[in-house]
Coordinates of C-alpha atoms in Angstrom, one line a residue:
X9 CA 25.0 5.2 -1.3
X10 CA 21.3 6.1 -1.6
X11 CA 20.5 9.2 -3.6
X12 CA 18.9 12.1 -1.8
X13 CA 16.1 14.0 -3.5
X14 CA 14.4 17.2 -2.7
X15 CA 10.7 17.8 -3.3
X16 CA 8.7 21.1 -3.2
X17 CA 5.0 20.6 -2.5
X18 CA 2.5 23.3 -3.5
X19 CA -0.4 22.9 -1.1
X20 CA -3.8 24.3 -0.7
X21 CA -3.5 26.0 2.6
X22 CA -2.0 26.2 6.1
X23 CA -3.2 22.8 7.3
X24 CA -1.6 20.9 4.4
X25 CA 1.6 22.9 4.9
X26 CA 1.8 22.0 8.6
X27 CA 1.0 18.4 7.8
X28 CA 3.8 18.1 5.4
X29 CA 6.3 20.0 7.5
X30 CA 5.5 18.4 10.9
X31 CA 4.5 14.9 9.9
X32 CA 5.4 14.0 6.3
X33 CA 8.8 15.6 6.2
X34 CA 10.3 13.6 9.1
X35 CA 8.8 10.4 7.8
X36 CA 10.2 10.9 4.3
X37 CA 13.5 12.3 5.6
X38 CA 14.4 8.9 7.0
X39 CA 14.1 7.7 3.4
X40 CA 16.5 10.3 2.0
X41 CA 13.6 12.3 0.6
X42 CA 13.5 16.0 1.6
X43 CA 10.1 17.7 1.3
X44 CA 9.0 21.2 2.0
X45 CA 5.7 22.9 1.5
X46 CA 4.5 26.2 0.1
X47 CA 0.9 27.3 0.4
X48 CA -0.7 28.7 -2.8
X49 CA -3.3 30.5 -0.7
X50 CA -2.4 34.1 0.2
X51 CA -1.9 34.9 3.9
X52 CA -5.3 35.3 5.6
X53 CA -7.1 33.6 2.8
X54 CA -9.0 30.3 3.4
X55 CA -8.3 27.4 1.2
X56 CA -11.0 25.8 -1.0
X57 CA -10.9 28.1 -4.0
X58 CA -7.9 26.7 -5.7
X59 CA -7.5 27.4 -9.4
X60 CA -4.9 26.1 -11.8
X61 CA -4.1 29.7 -12.9
X62 CA -2.9 30.5 -9.4
X63 CA -1.0 27.2 -8.9
X64 CA 0.6 27.6 -12.4
X65 CA 2.6 30.6 -11.2
X66 CA 4.0 28.7 -8.3
X67 CA 4.8 25.7 -10.5
X68 CA 6.6 27.8 -12.9
X69 CA 8.6 29.5 -10.2
X70 CA 9.7 26.3 -8.5
X71 CA 10.4 24.4 -11.7
X72 CA 12.6 27.3 -13.0
X73 CA 14.3 27.9 -9.6
X74 CA 16.4 24.8 -9.4
X75 CA 16.8 22.0 -12.0
X76 CA 17.6 19.3 -9.4
X77 CA 14.3 19.4 -7.4
X78 CA 11.0 17.7 -7.9
X79 CA 7.7 19.6 -7.7
X80 CA 4.4 18.2 -6.6
X81 CA 0.9 19.3 -5.6
X82 CA -1.2 18.5 -2.6
X83 CA -4.6 20.0 -3.5
X84 CA -7.9 18.4 -3.1
X85 CA -10.5 17.8 -5.8
X86 CA -13.3 18.8 -3.5
X87 CA -14.1 22.5 -4.0
X88 CA -11.7 22.9 -7.0
X89 CA -13.2 25.4 -9.4
X90 CA -10.9 25.4 -12.4
X91 CA -8.4 22.6 -13.0
X92 CA -7.2 20.4 -15.9
X93 CA -9.3 17.3 -16.3
X94 CA -12.3 18.4 -14.4
X95 CA -14.5 18.1 -17.4
X96 CA -13.3 14.6 -18.1
X97 CA -14.3 13.1 -14.7
X98 CA -17.1 10.7 -15.1
X99 CA -20.2 11.0 -12.9
X100 CA -20.4 9.0 -10.7
X101 CA -16.8 8.0 -10.4
X102 CA -14.6 6.1 -8.0
X103 CA -11.8 7.9 -6.2
X104 CA -9.4 6.1 -8.4
X105 CA -11.1 7.2 -11.6
X106 CA -11.3 10.8 -10.4
X107 CA -7.6 10.8 -9.4
X108 CA -6.6 9.3 -12.7
X109 CA -8.5 11.8 -14.8
X110 CA -7.3 14.8 -12.8
X111 CA -3.7 13.8 -12.3
X112 CA -3.1 12.7 -15.9
X113 CA -4.6 15.9 -17.3
X114 CA -2.5 18.0 -14.9
X115 CA 0.6 16.2 -15.8
X116 CA -0.1 16.6 -19.5
X117 CA -0.7 20.4 -19.2
X118 CA 2.2 21.1 -16.9
X119 CA 4.5 19.1 -19.1
X120 CA 3.4 21.0 -22.1
X121 CA 3.8 24.4 -20.4
X122 CA 7.2 23.7 -18.9
X123 CA 8.9 21.2 -21.1
X124 CA 12.1 23.2 -21.0
X125 CA 12.2 22.7 -17.2
X126 CA 11.9 18.9 -17.7
X127 CA 8.4 18.8 -16.1
X128 CA 7.8 15.4 -17.6
X129 CA 10.5 14.1 -15.2
X130 CA 10.3 16.5 -12.3
X131 CA 6.6 17.1 -11.8
X132 CA 4.5 14.7 -9.8
X133 CA 0.8 15.7 -9.6
X134 CA -1.3 14.8 -6.7
X135 CA -4.8 16.2 -6.6
X136 CA -6.3 14.3 -3.7
X137 CA -9.9 13.2 -4.2
X138 CA -10.9 14.6 -0.8
X139 CA -9.5 17.1 1.6
X140 CA -6.8 16.6 4.2
X141 CA -9.4 15.7 6.8
X142 CA -10.1 12.4 5.0
X143 CA -6.7 11.1 6.3
X144 CA -8.0 11.5 9.8
X145 CA -10.5 8.7 9.2
X146 CA -7.7 6.1 8.9
X147 CA -8.0 5.2 12.6
X148 CA -11.6 5.4 14.0
X149 CA -10.4 4.8 17.6
X150 CA -7.9 7.6 17.7
X151 CA -10.2 10.1 16.0
X152 CA -13.1 9.1 18.2
X153 CA -11.1 9.6 21.3
X154 CA -10.1 13.1 20.3
X155 CA -13.7 14.0 19.4
X156 CA -15.1 12.4 22.5
X157 CA -17.6 10.2 20.6
X158 CA -18.1 6.5 20.1
X159 CA -15.8 5.0 17.5
X160 CA -18.7 3.1 16.0
X161 CA -20.0 6.4 14.5
X162 CA -16.8 6.9 12.6
X163 CA -16.5 3.2 11.7
X164 CA -20.0 3.4 10.2
X165 CA -19.0 6.3 7.9
X166 CA -16.0 4.4 6.7
X167 CA -17.9 1.2 6.2
X168 CA -20.6 3.0 4.2
X169 CA -18.2 4.9 2.0
X170 CA -15.7 2.1 1.6
X171 CA -12.5 3.9 2.6
X172 CA -11.3 7.3 3.9
X173 CA -10.5 8.4 0.4
X174 CA -14.1 7.6 -0.7
X175 CA -15.9 9.7 1.9
X176 CA -18.6 11.7 0.2
X177 CA -17.6 15.1 -1.1
X178 CA -20.8 17.1 -1.1
X179 CA -21.3 20.1 1.2
X180 CA -23.1 18.1 3.9
X181 CA -21.0 14.9 4.0
X182 CA -17.5 16.0 3.1
X183 CA -14.9 14.8 5.7
X184 CA -14.5 18.3 7.2
X185 CA -18.3 18.8 7.6
X186 CA -18.6 15.4 9.4
X187 CA -15.9 16.4 11.8
X188 CA -17.5 19.8 12.4
X189 CA -20.8 18.0 13.2
X190 CA -19.2 15.8 15.8
X191 CA -17.6 18.8 17.6
X192 CA -19.6 20.3 20.5
X193 CA -18.9 23.9 19.2
X194 CA -19.5 22.9 15.6
X195 CA -16.0 23.6 14.5
X196 CA -13.1 21.1 14.1
X197 CA -9.8 22.8 14.5
X198 CA -7.8 21.1 11.7
X199 CA -4.6 23.1 12.1
X200 CA -4.2 22.0 15.7
X201 CA -6.5 19.1 16.6
X202 CA -6.3 17.7 13.1
X203 CA -2.6 17.7 13.0
X204 CA -2.4 16.1 16.5
X205 CA -4.7 13.3 15.3
X206 CA -2.7 12.8 12.1
X207 CA 0.5 12.6 14.2
X208 CA -1.1 9.9 16.4
X209 CA -2.4 7.9 13.5
X210 CA 1.0 8.0 11.6
X211 CA 1.9 8.0 8.0
X212 CA 2.1 4.2 7.7
X213 CA -1.5 3.7 8.8
X214 CA -2.6 6.4 6.3
X215 CA -0.7 4.6 3.5
X216 CA -2.4 1.4 4.5
X217 CA -5.9 2.8 4.4
X218 CA -5.5 5.3 1.5
X219 CA -4.2 3.8 -1.7
X220 CA -4.1 7.1 -3.6
X221 CA -2.1 8.8 -0.9
X222 CA 0.2 5.7 -0.7
X223 CA 0.8 5.8 -4.5
X224 CA 1.8 9.4 -4.2
X225 CA 4.5 8.7 -1.6
X226 CA 5.6 5.5 -3.5
X227 CA 6.4 7.7 -6.5
X228 CA 8.9 9.7 -4.4
X229 CA 10.4 6.4 -3.0
X230 CA 10.8 5.0 -6.5
X231 CA 12.5 8.2 -7.7
X232 CA 14.9 8.1 -4.8
X233 CA 15.8 4.5 -5.5
X234 CA 16.4 5.3 -9.1
X235 CA 13.5 3.2 -10.3
X236 CA 12.1 6.1 -12.4

């Protein structure tokens, strides 16, 4: 019989929480992996100002709550003000290099802080290089149809950056800013339209186009199969 594992994901805000609960949870559920999300942002507060000192409290609470669950993060590097490993990220750096520096430093610090809670085994860090919206660039046709623009505009961005996970993270060219610019009213509704687009694209396509995202999910699958 396959083992069933439970994962608690500490996420940046409402959009990430909805994404996990509506799209990722059913997908992983078929693999005997249960996942639920809790937003670190307080009600009414926008994401984007995520600090380790805030997330640490949530990590501690969930690691101490039950010894048989795994705890992860789904927080993006873009806009993060204070986090383990930020000072060690080389400039310029590839998405892989950024993720490696941040995730390794986060794992090390959480393991040190919560060794009694077996954080070395139970904590799986995932600080995405870019915001949730980057995942929506995994299918130019679906996204373009939703935005009412030509798919070539989106394909050009992906081609120039190399992959959805490599889309620029400065204030003008971050994935969310590009989506806002393509909207007639200048605002992309990520909690509704964004989730709808993500649902149409599907997790498998996201995994195919986003190796860092894929690696995160692969870790859960390996734990469930007893590989780790």
